[in-house]
Amino acid sequence: MGARVAMVNARGVDLSVTIGALKLDYPTLMGSGCYGSGEEFAPFVDLARIGGVVLKSVTRLPRLGNPTPRLVHTPAGMLNAIGLQNPGIEWYLDHEVEKFANRPCAIIGSVAGFSVDDYAYVGERLAARAEIDALEVNISCPNVASEGETFACDPHLTAEVVRAVRGVTDKTLIVKLSPNVTDIASIAREAEAAGADALAVINTVRGMAIDVERWQPRLGNVTGGLSGAAIRPIAVLAVYEVARAVKIPIVGQGGIETASDALEFLLAGASAISIGTANFTDPQIPVGIAAELMLYLQQRNLRSLAQIVGKANVGFANAYQYEGDEG
Amino acid sequence: MATAASSAAIHHAFILDRQELAPGVVLLGFNAPELVRMTVPGQFVMVVPPSGESAAVALGIYEASEGRASVLFFVVGKRTAKLAALREGDVISLAGPLGNGFTLGAARDVAIVAGGVGIASVLLAAQALVRAGARVRLYYGARSSVSLVERERFARHGCEVHVATDDGSVGHSGYVTELFGRTDEPPDLILACGPTPMLRAVARIAEEMNVPAQLSLEETFACGVGGCWGCVVPLAGTSAQAPSFPPPERDGSDVVYARVCKEGPVFWAHELRW
Ligand SMILES: Cc1cc2nc3c(=O)[nH]c(=O)nc-3n(C[C@H](O)[C@H](O)[C@H](O)COP(=O)(O)OP(=O)(O)OC[C@H]3O[C@@H](n4cnc5c(N)ncnc54)[C@H](O)[C@@H]3O)c2cc1C
Ligand SMILES: Cc1cc2nc3c(=O)[nH]c(=O)nc-3n(C[C@H](O)[C@H](O)[C@H](O)COP(=O)(O)O)c2cc1C
Ligand code: FES
């Protein structure tokens, strides 16, 4: 992973986080699909000062993605319907993955698919590459006709997919859950039981916008996924509920724009956070958030983020975090 | 396009001047020497709005000389309204220069077609062409004379200016493409920036004239740097500007999506599939 600048200051505040076997120098991941391969943002932010990049989701076969328009700006957020445009795993391995070598932050591959078999295949091929530090399993894309999100909406399918990918790699497995379900905690429990090392909570919230002049949906795909500040309370609640249901770490996400937003997720029970849409406003936001988190800990004489994880969550079940260093 | 940015960066700039050129049309000048040094005609910046918005605003780089750059924009929504409220001395952050600009080559007789705010993306090209000794004709259209801003400046810079307004308040009454389509002196290169229907009309005229045309497209952006695939337009799978993936033959399609922010915003008209 190359030389990293650990953000441990003179007074010993440590922002590093461990998720399964994955060590992050900063608790900040960049959300899948929002950050390309990291390369696109490198001119604007020092990648050594973020925890890691979750790559854009990749499928077994190439996908053209959804028709345009694919983006709509909405109050306090945006709708997107990219539709998993990607070159397919073979091309990805041959042409893209080598670019991730020597990145100064963690690189997390994102696996998508339309069958259990797809997930296992893509997961195995990706995880076999040394450039990939961990896997995120995207069972929750709301923008592909029918199948994509079905996995995250059905506890049995969730378990099957997670078991299948677990069976092909020992690398850290993060399973990304959908908010578009009745009971996210039950899905989380299945994912944990099936071998997930961590959960990413949440993917985008289904939404729609209509053009009142043309009397037509604004997105080429009709519906899309809502992200940004608009979904933050939904995401904080999801983290709160999932944190009471499982013992594995949670990567909280959904509308994080400031350190205060990040703290809400940590206090609800997330061990790390992910930032997507806020990078579109200002790519330096993740670095600012990390710096402010450090200051927050310092001012309270705390040494590590583990000491605040879940502190606002009364029924917090995350023993992993409770055992964190209270020093 | 051939003229890719050599590098881009985040710039924190002081607003040097602010003018309201017409109601809701704002010109913001700022000091950004490095940006000015790197910019080629047709590139854009992502400007961070003052607070709490979910994305930066894509704006063409209007002027770039002697350390000062400017953007010219219409107030159409929340983010542009926030930018319009900035004053002299305020600090703005912007990322750029981004995207691939116009390829001017050795063109000697160039027609520039600009619609509405499209004018903001063509001044640098016009200046460079005039400087290189080319004849430059600007065909400039707007809803009405009020929003037909800056035409005197193009004239001062040595362009022949032809105007059209939808309401007929000045110049040709009707679309700017009608005006341009009537010329019996085909140029050797066409550059255009404006609303999509105008660009389609320009593409058609260019084909009839058998003159190459470069169109600067506008799409809704999220990242503006090629990271999200939200801003795509369909190109022929064999296009020179198509991104290297997905390989079209494996997708069973002869179309690929190219990112307007990364492979564009300027595309050759004949490569677009719309
Ligand atoms: C490469 C590039 C260069 C550009 N250069 C310039 C430039 O130089 N100058 C310039 O002025 N612009 C330019 N633009 C366009 C500019 O980026 C957008 O107009 C700007 O982002 C609008 O932001 P906003 O938040 O103010 O408006 P938005 O809220 O994004 O609105 C944009 C448009 O959509 C309409 N709209 C949005 N939401 C709704 C809704 N719910 N119902 C009905 N209508 C709606 C608005 O009325 C408006 O017409 C450029 C765009 C690109 C891609
Ligand atoms: C443009 C865009 C594309 C996205 N693509 C993916 C994707 O390919 N895979 C995935 O797991 N999540 C994808 N997401 C979801 C984000 O990773 C993130 O979970 C979500 O946007 C919520 O976080 P945010 O509000 O900070 O953006 C995408 C989000 C956006 C805005
Ligand atoms: S706006 Fe993100 S790829 Fe163009």
XYZ file of C-alpha atoms and ligand atoms in Angstrom:
689
model
C 0.000 0.000 0.000
C 3.022 2.284 -0.017
C 4.009 4.903 2.513
C 1.187 6.236 4.603
C 0.938 9.256 6.845
C -0.745 8.064 10.015
C -2.752 10.779 11.673
C -1.447 10.270 15.186
C -0.624 13.577 16.759
C 1.758 14.455 19.528
C -0.844 13.799 22.209
C -1.442 10.310 20.928
C -4.843 10.664 19.327
C -5.254 7.769 16.943
C -7.730 7.900 14.096
C -6.894 4.490 12.714
C -9.614 1.871 12.503
C -9.551 -1.886 11.996
C -12.318 -3.598 10.073
C -11.785 -7.341 10.009
C -8.229 -7.698 8.736
C -8.328 -4.309 7.046
C -6.374 -1.542 8.755
C -7.282 2.025 7.874
C -5.109 4.951 8.917
C -8.176 7.160 8.758
C -11.794 6.224 9.430
C -12.883 7.702 6.096
C -13.746 5.578 3.087
C -14.867 7.105 -0.202
C -18.209 5.657 -1.324
C -18.416 3.211 -4.197
C -19.450 4.748 -7.500
C -18.709 8.252 -6.279
C -14.933 8.247 -6.447
C -14.019 6.376 -9.610
C -10.780 4.563 -8.992
C -9.418 7.353 -6.818
C -7.219 8.516 -9.679
C -9.835 11.038 -10.793
C -9.681 12.842 -7.460
C -5.934 12.616 -6.899
C -5.220 16.134 -8.262
C -7.562 17.615 -5.646
C -6.891 15.667 -2.485
C -3.952 13.862 -0.919
C -5.055 10.212 -1.015
C -2.615 9.492 1.833
C -4.989 11.440 4.067
C -8.070 9.320 3.511
C -8.743 5.826 4.804
C -9.538 4.201 1.498
C -11.431 4.155 -1.746
C -14.294 1.783 -2.397
C -14.056 1.239 -6.136
C -16.993 1.420 -8.474
C -19.030 -1.797 -8.481
C -18.022 -4.325 -11.110
C -20.092 -7.144 -12.626
C -19.248 -10.342 -14.486
C -20.170 -8.969 -17.922
C -19.729 -5.416 -19.223
C -22.717 -3.130 -18.646
C -23.610 -0.100 -20.705
C -25.586 1.344 -17.797
C -28.862 3.240 -17.844
C -30.070 5.707 -20.465
C -29.536 9.407 -19.813
C -30.224 11.631 -17.971
C -28.699 9.824 -15.030
C -28.491 12.626 -12.470
C -30.943 15.085 -10.971
C -30.107 17.616 -8.284
C -32.764 17.612 -5.562
C -33.181 19.576 -2.333
C -30.213 18.683 -0.091
C -29.116 15.813 -2.298
C -29.218 14.167 -5.660
C -30.825 11.277 -7.476
C -28.645 9.012 -9.558
C -29.403 6.127 -11.859
C -26.061 5.127 -13.328
C -27.113 1.497 -13.622
C -23.759 -0.088 -12.826
C -22.010 0.989 -16.020
C -18.738 -0.936 -15.933
C -16.420 -2.792 -18.301
C -16.963 -6.252 -16.794
C -14.546 -8.181 -14.601
C -12.189 -9.437 -17.334
C -11.462 -6.002 -18.742
C -11.306 -4.621 -15.226
C -8.641 -7.121 -14.190
C -6.650 -6.619 -17.375
C -6.767 -2.838 -17.586
C -7.915 -1.237 -14.361
C -6.707 -3.147 -11.332
C -3.010 -2.595 -11.917
C -3.597 1.139 -11.497
C -4.403 0.527 -7.834
C -0.937 -0.703 -6.930
C 1.002 1.608 -4.615
C -1.994 3.732 -3.669
C -1.331 5.460 -0.349
C -4.728 4.380 1.029
C -6.743 1.159 1.234
C -8.378 -0.067 -1.972
C -11.644 -1.914 -1.599
C -13.159 -3.700 -4.580
C -16.936 -3.623 -4.990
C -18.709 -6.705 -6.284
C -22.132 -6.607 -7.925
C -24.092 -9.313 -9.668
C -27.345 -10.830 -10.760
C -26.959 -14.310 -9.342
C -25.205 -15.917 -6.401
C -22.807 -17.449 -8.861
C -21.947 -14.039 -10.342
C -21.072 -12.649 -6.942
C -18.830 -15.588 -6.111
C -17.098 -15.442 -9.477
C -16.414 -11.698 -9.480
C -15.528 -11.754 -5.777
C -12.994 -14.517 -6.238
C -11.338 -12.920 -9.269
C -11.117 -9.518 -7.605
C -9.943 -10.742 -4.225
C -7.187 -12.773 -5.866
C -5.456 -9.549 -6.875
C -2.858 -8.141 -4.517
C -3.875 -4.571 -5.414
C -7.266 -5.145 -3.751
C -7.159 -4.943 0.049
C -10.746 -5.905 0.832
C -14.118 -6.534 -0.801
C -17.423 -4.758 -0.498
C -20.412 -6.766 -1.668
C -23.027 -4.513 -3.214
C -26.286 -6.379 -2.815
C -28.205 -3.144 -2.749
C -28.004 -1.248 -6.044
C -31.431 0.337 -6.609
C -30.756 1.210 -10.230
C -30.779 -2.072 -12.075
C -34.021 -3.607 -13.271
C -35.389 -6.061 -10.691
C -32.507 -8.313 -9.648
C -29.902 -5.885 -8.303
C -31.537 -4.958 -5.051
C -33.497 -8.156 -4.536
C -30.576 -9.685 -2.705
C -30.541 -7.024 -0.017
C -34.322 -7.242 0.371
C -34.423 -10.960 1.094
C -32.639 -12.341 4.162
C -32.136 -15.771 2.565
C -30.664 -14.401 -0.632
C -28.457 -12.065 1.401
C -27.140 -15.039 3.335
C -26.559 -17.059 0.184
C -24.600 -14.315 -1.536
C -22.488 -13.585 1.529
C -21.749 -17.271 2.100
C -20.754 -17.670 -1.517
C -18.320 -14.751 -1.495
C -17.036 -15.715 1.953
C -16.202 -19.088 0.488
C -13.833 -17.641 -2.097
C -11.750 -15.189 -0.080
C -10.207 -14.572 3.309
C -9.953 -10.858 2.698
C -12.171 -8.541 4.694
C -15.741 -8.737 3.449
C -17.980 -5.699 3.854
C -21.615 -6.239 2.914
C -23.505 -3.175 1.762
C -27.108 -3.023 2.884
C -30.103 -1.299 1.382
C -32.379 1.069 3.309
C -35.234 0.087 1.009
C -36.395 -2.746 3.254
C -38.866 -3.164 6.080
C -36.417 -4.533 8.633
C -32.771 -3.780 7.958
C -31.679 -5.376 11.257
C -32.858 -8.831 10.202
C -30.919 -8.583 6.942
C -27.865 -7.432 8.894
C -28.093 -10.476 11.177
C -28.200 -12.813 8.170
C -25.168 -11.157 6.627
C -23.257 -11.468 9.885
C -24.195 -15.106 10.346
C -23.149 -15.860 6.776
C -19.642 -14.584 7.400
C -19.546 -10.835 6.738
C -16.696 -9.046 8.528
C -18.458 -5.695 8.424
C -21.557 -3.964 7.089
C -21.833 -0.827 4.982
C -24.973 1.044 6.012
C -26.608 2.449 3.834
C -26.775 2.485 0.056
C -29.025 5.093 -1.621
C -32.733 5.500 -0.914
C -35.111 4.937 -3.839
C -36.594 8.128 -5.195
C -38.020 9.883 -8.220
C -38.375 13.358 -9.718
C -40.812 14.511 -12.396
C -40.399 17.289 -14.954
C -43.613 19.287 -14.712
C -43.068 20.984 -18.069
C -42.623 17.804 -20.080
C -44.864 15.619 -17.865
C -42.140 13.018 -17.708
C -39.817 11.464 -15.152
C -36.535 13.383 -14.997
C -34.324 10.286 -15.003
C -33.929 8.114 -18.073
C -34.396 5.152 -15.737
C -37.531 6.739 -14.167
C -36.412 5.958 -10.606
C -33.063 6.516 -8.961
C -31.133 6.410 -5.713
C -31.196 9.436 -3.440
C -27.962 10.416 -1.715
C -26.588 13.418 0.137
C -27.733 15.305 3.245
C -31.364 14.521 2.430
C -30.894 10.890 3.537
C -28.732 11.435 6.623
C -31.451 10.880 9.262
C -32.560 7.712 7.470
C -28.975 6.482 7.457
C -28.301 7.352 11.111
C -31.382 5.390 12.133
C -30.321 2.434 10.005
C -26.884 2.394 11.656
C -28.523 2.690 15.086
C -30.779 -0.293 14.385
C -28.103 -2.442 12.769
C -25.640 -1.713 15.580
C -28.101 -3.189 18.061
C -28.463 -6.325 15.977
C -24.902 -7.355 15.117
C -21.443 -7.483 16.647
C -19.407 -6.819 13.513
C -18.234 -3.278 12.674
C -20.358 -0.906 10.603
C -19.227 1.582 7.972
C -21.818 4.345 8.297
C -22.765 6.387 5.259
C -25.491 8.543 3.792
C -25.215 12.302 3.625
C -22.047 12.828 5.645
C -20.736 16.322 4.886
C -19.058 17.445 8.119
C -17.257 16.016 11.145
C -20.414 16.571 13.171
C -22.359 14.417 10.692
C -19.655 11.752 10.944
C -19.891 11.843 14.743
C -23.621 11.135 14.570
C -22.856 7.899 12.745
C -20.058 6.948 15.121
C -22.192 7.642 18.177
C -25.014 5.593 16.627
C -22.635 2.633 16.361
C -20.529 2.935 13.206
C -16.792 2.212 13.518
C -15.875 4.009 10.317
C -17.659 6.264 7.865
C -17.926 6.605 4.130
C -18.317 9.788 2.141
C -19.845 9.865 -1.320
C -21.884 12.813 -2.496
C -20.039 15.390 -0.358
C -16.956 14.856 -2.523
C -18.941 16.413 -5.366
C -19.205 19.657 -3.433
C -15.581 19.755 -2.361
C -13.132 16.853 -2.669
C -11.197 18.056 0.370
C -14.126 17.445 2.729
C -12.879 13.971 3.850
C -9.520 15.395 4.923
C -11.210 18.182 6.860
C -13.515 15.687 8.568
C -10.571 13.556 9.727
C -8.762 16.602 11.097
C -11.831 17.747 13.000
C -12.471 14.275 14.400
C -8.957 14.329 15.786
C -9.576 17.684 17.403
C -12.860 16.420 18.857
C -11.115 13.492 20.522
C -8.246 15.653 21.696
C -10.565 18.165 23.352
C -12.201 15.343 25.281
C -8.944 13.655 26.220
C -9.876 10.568 24.248
C -7.306 8.498 22.426
C -9.256 6.666 19.791
C -12.519 6.669 17.913
C -13.403 3.285 19.411
C -14.078 5.148 22.640
C -17.075 6.956 21.188
C -18.528 4.270 18.933
C -22.144 3.547 19.861
C -22.166 5.898 22.871
C -25.545 7.323 21.878
C -27.005 3.889 21.324
C -28.660 2.541 24.457
C -29.080 -1.044 23.339
C -25.731 -1.211 21.602
C -24.851 -4.844 21.014
C -21.480 -4.329 19.419
C -19.221 -6.184 21.829
C -16.329 -5.783 19.409
C -16.377 -2.065 20.071
C -17.181 -2.263 23.785
C -13.941 -4.107 24.272
C -12.074 -1.284 22.582
C -9.247 0.382 24.488
C -10.834 2.705 27.041
C -7.401 4.059 27.993
C -10.231 16.499 -28.168
C -6.526 16.846 -28.394
C -6.184 19.750 -26.027
C -6.364 18.003 -22.673
C -5.616 19.769 -19.434
C -1.997 19.330 -18.461
C -2.997 19.344 -14.820
C -5.745 20.588 -12.598
C -5.877 21.642 -8.970
C -8.057 23.223 -6.339
C -7.710 26.981 -6.266
C -8.775 29.331 -3.519
C -9.336 32.688 -5.148
C -10.379 36.199 -4.183
C -13.258 37.690 -6.077
C -11.814 40.741 -7.792
C -14.942 42.037 -9.445
C -18.603 41.232 -9.846
C -20.885 42.599 -12.509
C -24.542 42.005 -13.202
C -24.507 42.104 -16.999
C -28.291 41.714 -17.228
C -30.923 40.660 -14.715
C -29.796 37.250 -13.487
C -26.615 37.205 -15.578
C -23.479 37.525 -13.474
C -19.793 37.883 -14.332
C -17.433 36.979 -11.481
C -13.744 37.774 -11.898
C -11.189 36.238 -9.531
C -7.448 36.021 -9.099
C -6.222 32.561 -10.012
C -2.840 32.833 -11.739
C -2.191 29.096 -11.867
C -5.581 28.372 -13.336
C -4.997 31.045 -15.956
C -1.650 29.514 -16.834
C -3.114 26.048 -17.358
C -6.373 26.859 -19.134
C -7.020 26.100 -22.794
C -10.132 27.420 -24.593
C -13.268 25.390 -23.886
C -12.331 24.059 -20.471
C -14.448 24.478 -17.350
C -14.176 24.698 -13.560
C -16.233 23.199 -10.729
C -17.031 26.054 -8.365
C -17.855 25.224 -4.751
C -21.009 27.078 -3.747
C -20.764 28.925 -0.408
C -22.651 26.423 1.764
C -24.547 23.191 2.038
C -25.074 22.123 -1.558
C -24.703 18.578 -2.802
C -22.480 19.445 -5.749
C -20.205 22.125 -7.123
C -21.355 24.111 -10.166
C -19.804 23.483 -13.573
C -18.987 26.753 -15.310
C -17.034 27.477 -18.459
C -13.868 29.509 -18.038
C -14.845 32.788 -19.674
C -11.701 34.888 -19.409
C -8.163 33.890 -18.470
C -5.399 36.444 -18.692
C -2.877 38.201 -16.507
C -3.707 36.162 -13.445
C -7.409 36.944 -13.586
C -10.023 34.420 -14.664
C -13.774 34.847 -14.772
C -16.982 32.868 -15.053
C -20.188 34.115 -16.596
C -23.388 32.473 -15.452
C -27.171 32.650 -15.409
C -28.953 32.355 -12.094
C -31.164 29.322 -12.698
C -31.305 27.477 -9.381
C -30.072 27.369 -5.811
C -26.389 26.914 -6.428
C -26.040 29.647 -9.017
C -28.108 31.930 -6.751
C -25.555 31.391 -3.984
C -22.678 32.175 -6.318
C -24.494 35.297 -7.486
C -24.641 36.528 -3.887
C -20.832 36.575 -3.567
C -19.096 39.938 -3.378
C -15.744 41.455 -4.121
C -13.194 40.230 -1.578
C -14.992 36.963 -0.830
C -12.976 33.776 -1.265
C -14.169 31.012 -3.565
C -12.813 27.518 -4.091
C -12.803 25.909 -7.467
C -11.329 22.867 -9.135
C -9.868 23.133 -12.597
C -9.181 23.571 -15.350
C -11.188 20.480 -16.255
C -12.202 18.653 -19.412
C -10.945 18.822 -22.957
C -11.292 22.088 -24.815
C -11.618 23.004 -28.471
C -9.073 21.865 -31.042
C -8.395 24.990 -33.044
C -5.726 23.560 -35.343
C -4.939 25.666 -38.368
C -8.500 26.807 -39.062
C -8.589 30.080 -41.010
C -12.303 30.792 -41.189
C -14.261 29.789 -38.127
C -17.940 30.120 -37.297
C -18.801 30.103 -33.598
C -22.431 29.446 -32.749
C -23.409 30.352 -29.185
C -26.803 30.066 -27.558
C -27.643 31.805 -24.293
C -25.094 31.060 -21.621
C -23.090 29.072 -24.180
C -21.359 32.377 -24.861
C -19.362 31.760 -21.659
C -17.440 28.854 -23.165
C -16.344 30.425 -26.463
C -14.617 33.741 -25.718
C -11.177 32.199 -25.164
C -11.435 30.257 -28.423
C -12.502 33.400 -30.306
C -9.583 35.351 -28.861
C -7.062 32.644 -29.695
C -8.342 32.334 -33.256
C -8.293 36.063 -33.919
C -4.797 36.229 -32.483
C -3.746 33.477 -34.871
C -5.073 35.542 -37.760
C -8.254 33.585 -38.472
C -11.514 35.139 -39.585
C -14.025 34.570 -36.770
C -17.762 34.924 -37.194
C -19.880 34.741 -34.037
C -23.508 33.698 -34.427
C -25.069 34.507 -31.074
C -28.645 33.814 -30.068
C -30.663 34.546 -26.935
C -34.270 34.788 -25.801
C -34.239 38.588 -26.037
C -31.843 41.494 -26.379
C -31.642 41.827 -22.576
C -29.858 38.507 -22.139
C -27.701 38.942 -25.227
C -24.715 39.973 -23.141
C -21.131 40.744 -24.105
C -21.600 40.937 -27.850
C -19.708 44.226 -28.042
C -16.732 42.554 -26.445
C -16.562 39.918 -29.179
C -16.749 42.676 -31.765
C -13.970 44.586 -30.008
C -11.857 41.461 -30.086
C -12.180 41.354 -33.864
C -15.091 38.952 -34.402
C -17.851 39.571 -36.926
C -20.960 39.398 -34.752
C -24.360 38.220 -36.035
C -27.184 38.095 -33.528
C -30.599 36.503 -33.280
C -33.289 36.773 -30.616
C -36.311 34.548 -30.060
C -38.524 37.603 -29.516
C -37.030 39.592 -32.373
C -35.990 42.471 -30.098
C -32.661 42.691 -31.909
C -31.064 41.036 -34.926
C -32.640 38.087 -36.671
C -36.040 37.178 -35.268
C -35.894 33.463 -34.499
C -33.275 30.860 -33.842
C -29.580 31.577 -34.243
C -29.222 28.365 -36.241
C -31.619 29.760 -38.888
C -29.340 32.740 -39.200
C -26.203 30.622 -39.382
C -27.788 28.079 -41.738
C -28.404 30.828 -44.281
C -24.767 31.745 -44.751
C -23.458 31.056 -48.242
C -19.851 31.173 -47.052
C -19.185 27.870 -45.303
C -16.390 28.231 -42.747
C -13.656 25.622 -42.468
C -14.484 24.888 -38.803
C -17.564 25.290 -36.632
C -17.506 25.587 -32.836
C -20.733 25.636 -30.863
C -21.988 25.814 -27.296
C -25.593 26.167 -26.206
C -28.765 24.243 -25.481
C -29.019 20.704 -26.845
C -31.670 21.450 -29.519
C -29.403 24.218 -30.858
C -26.409 21.876 -30.925
C -28.416 19.269 -32.825
C -29.336 21.897 -35.394
C -25.689 22.960 -35.676
C -24.667 19.336 -36.207
C -27.210 19.015 -39.024
C -26.063 22.219 -40.711
C -22.423 21.210 -40.362
C -23.179 17.926 -42.067
C -24.984 19.687 -44.919
C -22.088 22.118 -45.321
C -19.616 19.260 -44.994
C -17.674 21.241 -42.402
C -16.266 19.678 -39.225
C -17.940 20.875 -36.050
C -16.994 20.701 -32.393
C -19.830 20.932 -29.905
C -19.427 21.795 -26.237
C -22.130 19.818 -24.432
C -23.913 20.473 -21.182
C -25.132 17.644 -18.968
C -25.969 17.548 -15.295
C -22.728 16.899 -13.438
C -22.094 15.366 -10.038
C -18.331 14.929 -9.664
C -17.138 16.813 -12.760
C -13.901 14.803 -12.815
C -14.871 11.446 -14.348
C -15.517 9.526 -11.135
C -19.274 8.858 -11.193
C -20.380 8.191 -14.807
C -23.434 10.377 -14.276
C -22.880 12.845 -17.112
C -22.554 10.512 -20.081
C -23.586 10.924 -23.731
C -23.747 8.160 -26.325
C -20.975 8.035 -28.931
C -20.352 5.556 -31.722
C -18.335 2.637 -30.366
C -15.537 3.430 -32.764
C -15.212 7.106 -31.844
C -11.782 8.461 -31.193
C -13.104 10.148 -28.072
C -14.860 7.124 -26.640
C -13.465 6.003 -23.321
C -11.524 2.804 -23.489
C -14.415 0.858 -21.986
C -16.785 -0.897 -22.127
C -15.566 -2.649 -25.253
C -18.676 -2.250 -27.392
C -18.514 -5.565 -29.217
C -18.734 -7.397 -25.911
C -21.759 -5.425 -24.933
C -23.630 -6.283 -28.138
C -23.995 -2.584 -28.880
C -22.322 -0.150 -31.238
C -22.757 2.681 -28.775
C -20.563 3.603 -25.839
C -21.186 6.216 -23.208
C -18.546 8.891 -22.860
C -18.333 11.211 -19.874
C -19.060 14.827 -20.790
C -16.833 16.013 -17.936
C -13.852 13.811 -18.798
C -13.894 12.894 -22.499
C -15.715 16.208 -23.223
C -17.229 18.705 -22.784
C -16.164 19.279 -26.413
C -16.997 16.476 -28.866
C -16.828 16.178 -32.643
C -20.409 16.427 -33.910
C -20.105 13.381 -36.183
C -19.165 11.130 -33.258
C -22.268 11.852 -31.206
C -25.198 9.440 -31.342
C -28.266 11.387 -30.280
C -19.270 21.873 -18.897
C -20.329 22.825 -18.425
C -20.097 24.173 -18.498
C -21.073 25.070 -18.067
N -20.820 26.383 -18.156
C -21.738 27.275 -17.731
C -21.472 28.655 -17.784
O -20.396 29.078 -18.196
N -22.437 29.497 -17.363
C -23.654 29.044 -16.876
O -24.521 29.860 -16.517
N -23.921 27.742 -16.801
C -22.996 26.843 -17.217
N -23.267 25.519 -17.127
C -24.548 25.105 -16.544
C -24.472 25.158 -15.038
O -23.526 24.229 -14.550
C -25.841 24.807 -14.419
O -26.797 25.663 -14.950
C -25.800 24.992 -12.941
O -25.154 23.871 -12.403
C -27.167 25.129 -12.339
O -27.077 25.020 -10.930
P -28.243 25.473 -10.016
O -28.157 24.741 -8.730
O -28.252 26.949 -9.904
O -29.523 25.030 -10.798
P -30.234 23.638 -10.788
O -31.099 23.584 -9.596
O -29.276 22.555 -11.024
O -31.153 23.858 -12.088
C -30.669 23.733 -13.433
C -31.833 23.870 -14.424
O -32.786 22.866 -14.237
C -33.999 23.454 -13.856
N -34.540 22.687 -12.724
C -33.847 22.149 -11.704
N -34.645 21.535 -10.855
C -35.887 21.680 -11.325
C -37.152 21.258 -10.873
N -37.310 20.527 -9.745
N -38.232 21.584 -11.628
C -38.076 22.298 -12.769
N -36.891 22.732 -13.249
C -35.828 22.431 -12.531
C -33.684 24.829 -13.421
O -34.756 25.712 -13.588
C -32.576 25.151 -14.324
O -33.031 25.514 -15.612
C -22.312 24.603 -17.554
C -22.541 23.241 -17.459
C -21.568 22.351 -17.892
C -21.845 20.885 -17.775
C -23.423 8.813 -8.490
C -23.443 7.690 -7.502
C -23.076 6.395 -7.897
C -23.086 5.336 -6.995
N -22.698 4.093 -7.413
C -22.617 3.074 -6.510
C -22.106 1.797 -6.890
O -21.717 1.562 -8.045
N -22.047 0.819 -5.943
C -22.444 1.027 -4.654
O -22.344 0.114 -3.827
N -22.918 2.239 -4.259
C -23.017 3.264 -5.156
N -23.479 4.506 -4.740
C -23.893 4.711 -3.339
C -22.792 5.376 -2.504
O -21.637 4.559 -2.428
C -23.280 5.703 -1.065
O -23.551 4.494 -0.398
C -24.519 6.564 -1.051
O -24.443 7.560 -2.044
C -24.788 7.249 0.300
O -23.719 8.068 0.712
P -23.575 9.650 0.406
O -24.875 10.313 0.798
O -22.395 10.101 1.191
O -23.365 9.765 -1.068
C -23.499 5.570 -5.653
C -23.873 6.862 -5.262
C -23.856 7.920 -6.152
C -24.257 9.298 -5.693
S -19.942 14.243 -13.575
Fe -19.091 12.459 -12.678
S -18.296 11.416 -14.402
Fe -18.928 13.313 -15.202
